[in-house]
PDB file of C-alpha atoms in Angstrom:
ATOM      1  CA  MET P  12     183.286 224.091  74.323  1.00  0.00           C
ATOM      2  CA  MET P  13     179.526 224.160  74.680  1.00  0.00           C
ATOM      3  CA  ASP P  14     179.822 225.767  78.134  1.00  0.00           C
ATOM      4  CA  LEU P  15     182.254 228.337  76.757  1.00  0.00           C
ATOM      5  CA  ARG P  16     179.844 229.094  73.918  1.00  0.00           C
ATOM      6  CA  SER P  17     176.970 229.444  76.389  1.00  0.00           C
ATOM      7  CA  ARG P  18     178.927 231.971  78.417  1.00  0.00           C
ATOM      8  CA  MET P  19     179.850 233.947  75.315  1.00  0.00           C
ATOM      9  CA  ARG P  20     176.223 234.031  74.160  1.00  0.00           C
ATOM     10  CA  GLU P  21     175.089 235.152  77.591  1.00  0.00           C
ATOM     11  CA  LYS P  22     177.691 237.798  78.327  1.00  0.00           C
ATOM     12  CA  GLY P  23     178.612 239.025  74.822  1.00  0.00           C
ATOM     13  CA  PRO P  24     175.398 240.948  74.073  1.00  0.00           C
ATOM     14  CA  GLN P  25     175.473 242.541  77.531  1.00  0.00           C
ATOM     15  CA  LEU P  26     179.064 243.687  77.009  1.00  0.00           C
ATOM     16  CA  ILE P  27     178.136 245.225  73.671  1.00  0.00           C
ATOM     17  CA  LYS P  28     175.078 246.890  75.175  1.00  0.00           C
ATOM     18  CA  ASN P  29     176.618 248.090  78.475  1.00  0.00           C
ATOM     19  CA  GLY P  30     180.283 248.381  77.601  1.00  0.00           C
ATOM     20  CA  LYS P  31     183.252 247.168  79.606  1.00  0.00           C
ATOM     21  CA  ASP P  32     181.564 247.969  82.907  1.00  0.00           C
ATOM     22  CA  PHE P  33     179.095 245.093  82.654  1.00  0.00           C
ATOM     23  CA  SER P  34     179.417 242.418  85.319  1.00  0.00           C
ATOM     24  CA  ASP P  35     176.953 239.731  86.272  1.00  0.00           C
ATOM     25  CA  ASN P  36     179.232 238.407  89.030  1.00  0.00           C
ATOM     26  CA  LYS P  37     179.671 235.109  87.233  1.00  0.00           C
ATOM     27  CA  SER P  38     182.968 233.560  86.302  1.00  0.00           C
ATOM     28  CA  LEU P  39     183.740 231.374  83.302  1.00  0.00           C
ATOM     29  CA  VAL P  40     185.805 229.097  85.518  1.00  0.00           C
ATOM     30  CA  ARG P  41     183.688 227.702  88.351  1.00  0.00           C
ATOM     31  CA  ASP P  42     180.244 228.917  87.144  1.00  0.00           C
ATOM     32  CA  TYR P  43     180.463 227.397  83.662  1.00  0.00           C
ATOM     33  CA  LEU P  44     183.576 225.235  83.585  1.00  0.00           C
ATOM     34  CA  SER P  45     184.842 223.265  86.551  1.00  0.00           C
ATOM     35  CA  ALA P  46     188.523 223.023  87.373  1.00  0.00           C
ATOM     36  CA  GLU P  47     188.118 219.245  87.195  1.00  0.00           C
ATOM     37  CA  GLU P  48     186.989 219.516  83.570  1.00  0.00           C
ATOM     38  CA  LEU P  49     190.005 221.652  82.672  1.00  0.00           C
ATOM     39  CA  TRP P  50     192.513 219.349  84.331  1.00  0.00           C
ATOM     40  CA  ALA P  51     190.862 216.195  82.940  1.00  0.00           C
ATOM     41  CA  CYS P  52     191.864 217.127  79.382  1.00  0.00           C
ATOM     42  CA  THR P  53     195.007 215.304  78.272  1.00  0.00           C
ATOM     43  CA  THR P  54     195.706 217.936  75.574  1.00  0.00           C
ATOM     44  CA  CYS P  55     196.072 215.181  72.982  1.00  0.00           C
ATOM     45  CA  ASN P  56     194.850 217.613  70.280  1.00  0.00           C
ATOM     46  CA  ALA P  57     192.302 215.119  68.883  1.00  0.00           C
ATOM     47  CA  CYS P  58     189.466 217.615  69.341  1.00  0.00           C
ATOM     48  CA  ALA P  59     191.339 220.295  67.385  1.00  0.00           C
ATOM     49  CA  ASN P  60     192.139 217.832  64.609  1.00  0.00           C
ATOM     50  CA  GLU P  61     188.486 216.780  64.290  1.00  0.00           C
ATOM     51  CA  CYS P  62     186.892 220.193  64.739  1.00  0.00           C
ATOM     52  CA  PRO P  63     185.039 221.150  61.525  1.00  0.00           C
ATOM     53  CA  ILE P  64     185.530 224.883  62.155  1.00  0.00           C
ATOM     54  CA  ASN P  65     189.198 224.723  63.217  1.00  0.00           C
ATOM     55  CA  ILE P  66     188.867 225.713  66.867  1.00  0.00           C
ATOM     56  CA  ASN P  67     192.105 225.059  68.724  1.00  0.00           C
ATOM     57  CA  HIS P  68     190.579 223.668  71.923  1.00  0.00           C
ATOM     58  CA  PRO P  69     193.847 222.775  73.723  1.00  0.00           C
ATOM     59  CA  THR P  70     195.060 226.375  73.514  1.00  0.00           C
ATOM     60  CA  LEU P  71     191.897 227.593  75.232  1.00  0.00           C
ATOM     61  CA  ILE P  72     192.118 224.879  77.872  1.00  0.00           C
ATOM     62  CA  VAL P  73     195.798 225.557  78.589  1.00  0.00           C
ATOM     63  CA  ASP P  74     195.094 229.293  78.903  1.00  0.00           C
ATOM     64  CA  LEU P  75     192.281 228.588  81.372  1.00  0.00           C
ATOM     65  CA  ARG P  76     194.618 226.312  83.346  1.00  0.00           C
ATOM     66  CA  ARG P  77     197.241 229.048  83.295  1.00  0.00           C
ATOM     67  CA  TYR P  78     194.672 231.426  84.772  1.00  0.00           C
ATOM     68  CA  LEU P  79     193.917 228.960  87.566  1.00  0.00           C
ATOM     69  CA  VAL P  80     197.584 228.506  88.405  1.00  0.00           C
ATOM     70  CA  MET P  81     198.827 232.072  88.024  1.00  0.00           C
ATOM     71  CA  GLU P  82     195.846 234.079  89.257  1.00  0.00           C
ATOM     72  CA  GLU P  83     194.173 231.774  91.760  1.00  0.00           C
ATOM     73  CA  SER P  84     197.086 229.547  92.800  1.00  0.00           C
ATOM     74  CA  ALA P  85     194.715 226.654  92.208  1.00  0.00           C
ATOM     75  CA  ALA P  86     196.534 223.671  90.751  1.00  0.00           C
ATOM     76  CA  PRO P  87     196.219 219.960  91.493  1.00  0.00           C
ATOM     77  CA  ALA P  88     198.342 218.809  94.439  1.00  0.00           C
ATOM     78  CA  MET P  89     200.735 216.908  92.175  1.00  0.00           C
ATOM     79  CA  LEU P  90     201.509 220.079  90.223  1.00  0.00           C
ATOM     80  CA  ASN P  91     201.944 222.110  93.395  1.00  0.00           C
ATOM     81  CA  SER P  92     204.695 219.744  94.537  1.00  0.00           C
ATOM     82  CA  ILE P  93     206.394 220.099  91.143  1.00  0.00           C
ATOM     83  CA  PHE P  94     206.155 223.896  91.390  1.00  0.00           C
ATOM     84  CA  ASN P  95     207.662 223.788  94.889  1.00  0.00           C
ATOM     85  CA  ASN P  96     210.505 221.591  93.639  1.00  0.00           C
ATOM     86  CA  ILE P  97     211.195 223.985  90.767  1.00  0.00           C
ATOM     87  CA  GLN P  98     211.247 226.896  93.185  1.00  0.00           C
ATOM     88  CA  ASN P  99     213.513 225.160  95.699  1.00  0.00           C
ATOM     89  CA  ASN P 100     215.728 222.982  93.464  1.00  0.00           C
ATOM     90  CA  GLY P 101     215.552 224.610  90.053  1.00  0.00           C
ATOM     91  CA  ALA P 102     214.068 221.409  88.581  1.00  0.00           C
ATOM     92  CA  PRO P 103     210.853 219.387  88.999  1.00  0.00           C
ATOM     93  CA  TRP P 104     212.624 216.645  90.943  1.00  0.00           C
ATOM     94  CA  GLN P 105     213.132 216.522  94.705  1.00  0.00           C
ATOM     95  CA  PHE P 106     216.890 216.374  94.324  1.00  0.00           C
ATOM     96  CA  SER P 107     219.279 219.209  94.940  1.00  0.00           C
ATOM     97  CA  PRO P 108     221.480 220.134  91.956  1.00  0.00           C
ATOM     98  CA  GLU P 109     224.436 218.426  93.652  1.00  0.00           C
ATOM     99  CA  ASP P 110     222.587 215.089  93.893  1.00  0.00           C
ATOM    100  CA  ARG P 111     221.100 214.937  90.378  1.00  0.00           C
ATOM    101  CA  MET P 112     223.788 212.742  88.843  1.00  0.00           C
ATOM    102  CA  LEU P 113     223.883 210.169  91.661  1.00  0.00           C
ATOM    103  CA  TRP P 114     221.714 207.839  89.549  1.00  0.00           C
ATOM    104  CA  ALA P 115     224.584 207.463  87.073  1.00  0.00           C
ATOM    105  CA  LYS P 116     227.381 207.047  89.627  1.00  0.00           C
ATOM    106  CA  ASP P 117     227.651 203.247  89.488  1.00  0.00           C
ATOM    107  CA  LEU P 118     225.904 202.655  86.182  1.00  0.00           C
ATOM    108  CA  VAL P 119     226.967 199.314  84.705  1.00  0.00           C
ATOM    109  CA  LEU P 120     225.888 197.506  81.551  1.00  0.00           C
ATOM    110  CA  LYS P 121     225.870 193.730  81.841  1.00  0.00           C
ATOM    111  CA  ASN P 122     226.635 191.901  78.602  1.00  0.00           C
ATOM    112  CA  ASN P 123     226.789 188.118  79.045  1.00  0.00           C
ATOM    113  CA  ASN P 124     229.338 187.690  81.853  1.00  0.00           C
ATOM    114  CA  GLU P 125     231.031 191.030  81.250  1.00  0.00           C
ATOM    115  CA  GLU P 126     230.266 194.254  83.115  1.00  0.00           C
ATOM    116  CA  ILE P 127     230.934 197.533  81.340  1.00  0.00           C
ATOM    117  CA  SER P 128     231.051 200.744  83.324  1.00  0.00           C
ATOM    118  CA  ILE P 129     229.105 203.519  81.630  1.00  0.00           C
ATOM    119  CA  ASP P 130     230.208 207.116  81.871  1.00  0.00           C
ATOM    120  CA  VAL P 131     227.306 209.529  81.433  1.00  0.00           C
ATOM    121  CA  PRO P 132     228.640 212.844  80.144  1.00  0.00           C
ATOM    122  CA  VAL P 133     227.232 216.059  81.532  1.00  0.00           C
ATOM    123  CA  MET P 134     226.499 218.896  79.095  1.00  0.00           C
ATOM    124  CA  ALA P 135     228.533 221.398  81.105  1.00  0.00           C
ATOM    125  CA  ASN P 136     231.624 219.178  80.809  1.00  0.00           C
ATOM    126  CA  VAL P 137     231.050 218.467  77.114  1.00  0.00           C
ATOM    127  CA  SER P 138     230.653 222.144  76.208  1.00  0.00           C
ATOM    128  CA  ALA P 139     233.679 223.058  78.354  1.00  0.00           C
ATOM    129  CA  GLN P 140     235.721 220.772  76.072  1.00  0.00           C
ATOM    130  CA  GLY P 141     234.373 222.642  73.036  1.00  0.00           C
ATOM    131  CA  LYS P 142     232.355 219.653  71.836  1.00  0.00           C
ATOM    132  CA  LYS P 143     228.724 219.264  70.861  1.00  0.00           C
ATOM    133  CA  PRO P 144     226.828 216.110  71.800  1.00  0.00           C
ATOM    134  CA  GLU P 145     225.161 213.987  69.168  1.00  0.00           C
ATOM    135  CA  TYR P 146     222.232 213.325  71.538  1.00  0.00           C
ATOM    136  CA  LEU P 147     221.048 215.250  74.565  1.00  0.00           C
ATOM    137  CA  PHE P 148     219.076 213.535  77.313  1.00  0.00           C
ATOM    138  CA  TRP P 149     217.050 216.325  78.841  1.00  0.00           C
TER     139      TRP P 149
END
């Protein structure tokens, strides 16, 4: 927040004086804030809760991250793999839509010496029967 304030104090008066055309060839991200700083935040909201002047820090940080991802295609490697999976599979996992329920195929609950087969309903099947689930695992 202090780096953001510094940038505002530096550039704000020049924008007012020179109008929208002012550029000092500096960028908020990279020159003042590092990408590492932005991605290090866990967005736990503690800073916003404790801020005496009610600044919503996580919103600013998430918007700066969004800029990095959308405008510069600069995201941590772990996120890039998730984005690729979403693009290719329609979900963040590396499984094709046909393979997503394989984890539940032979799901068994063991109770003492008894094994109980568990059927995991799929939302598409439940809604096709005109029912609404009590809980939705998403």
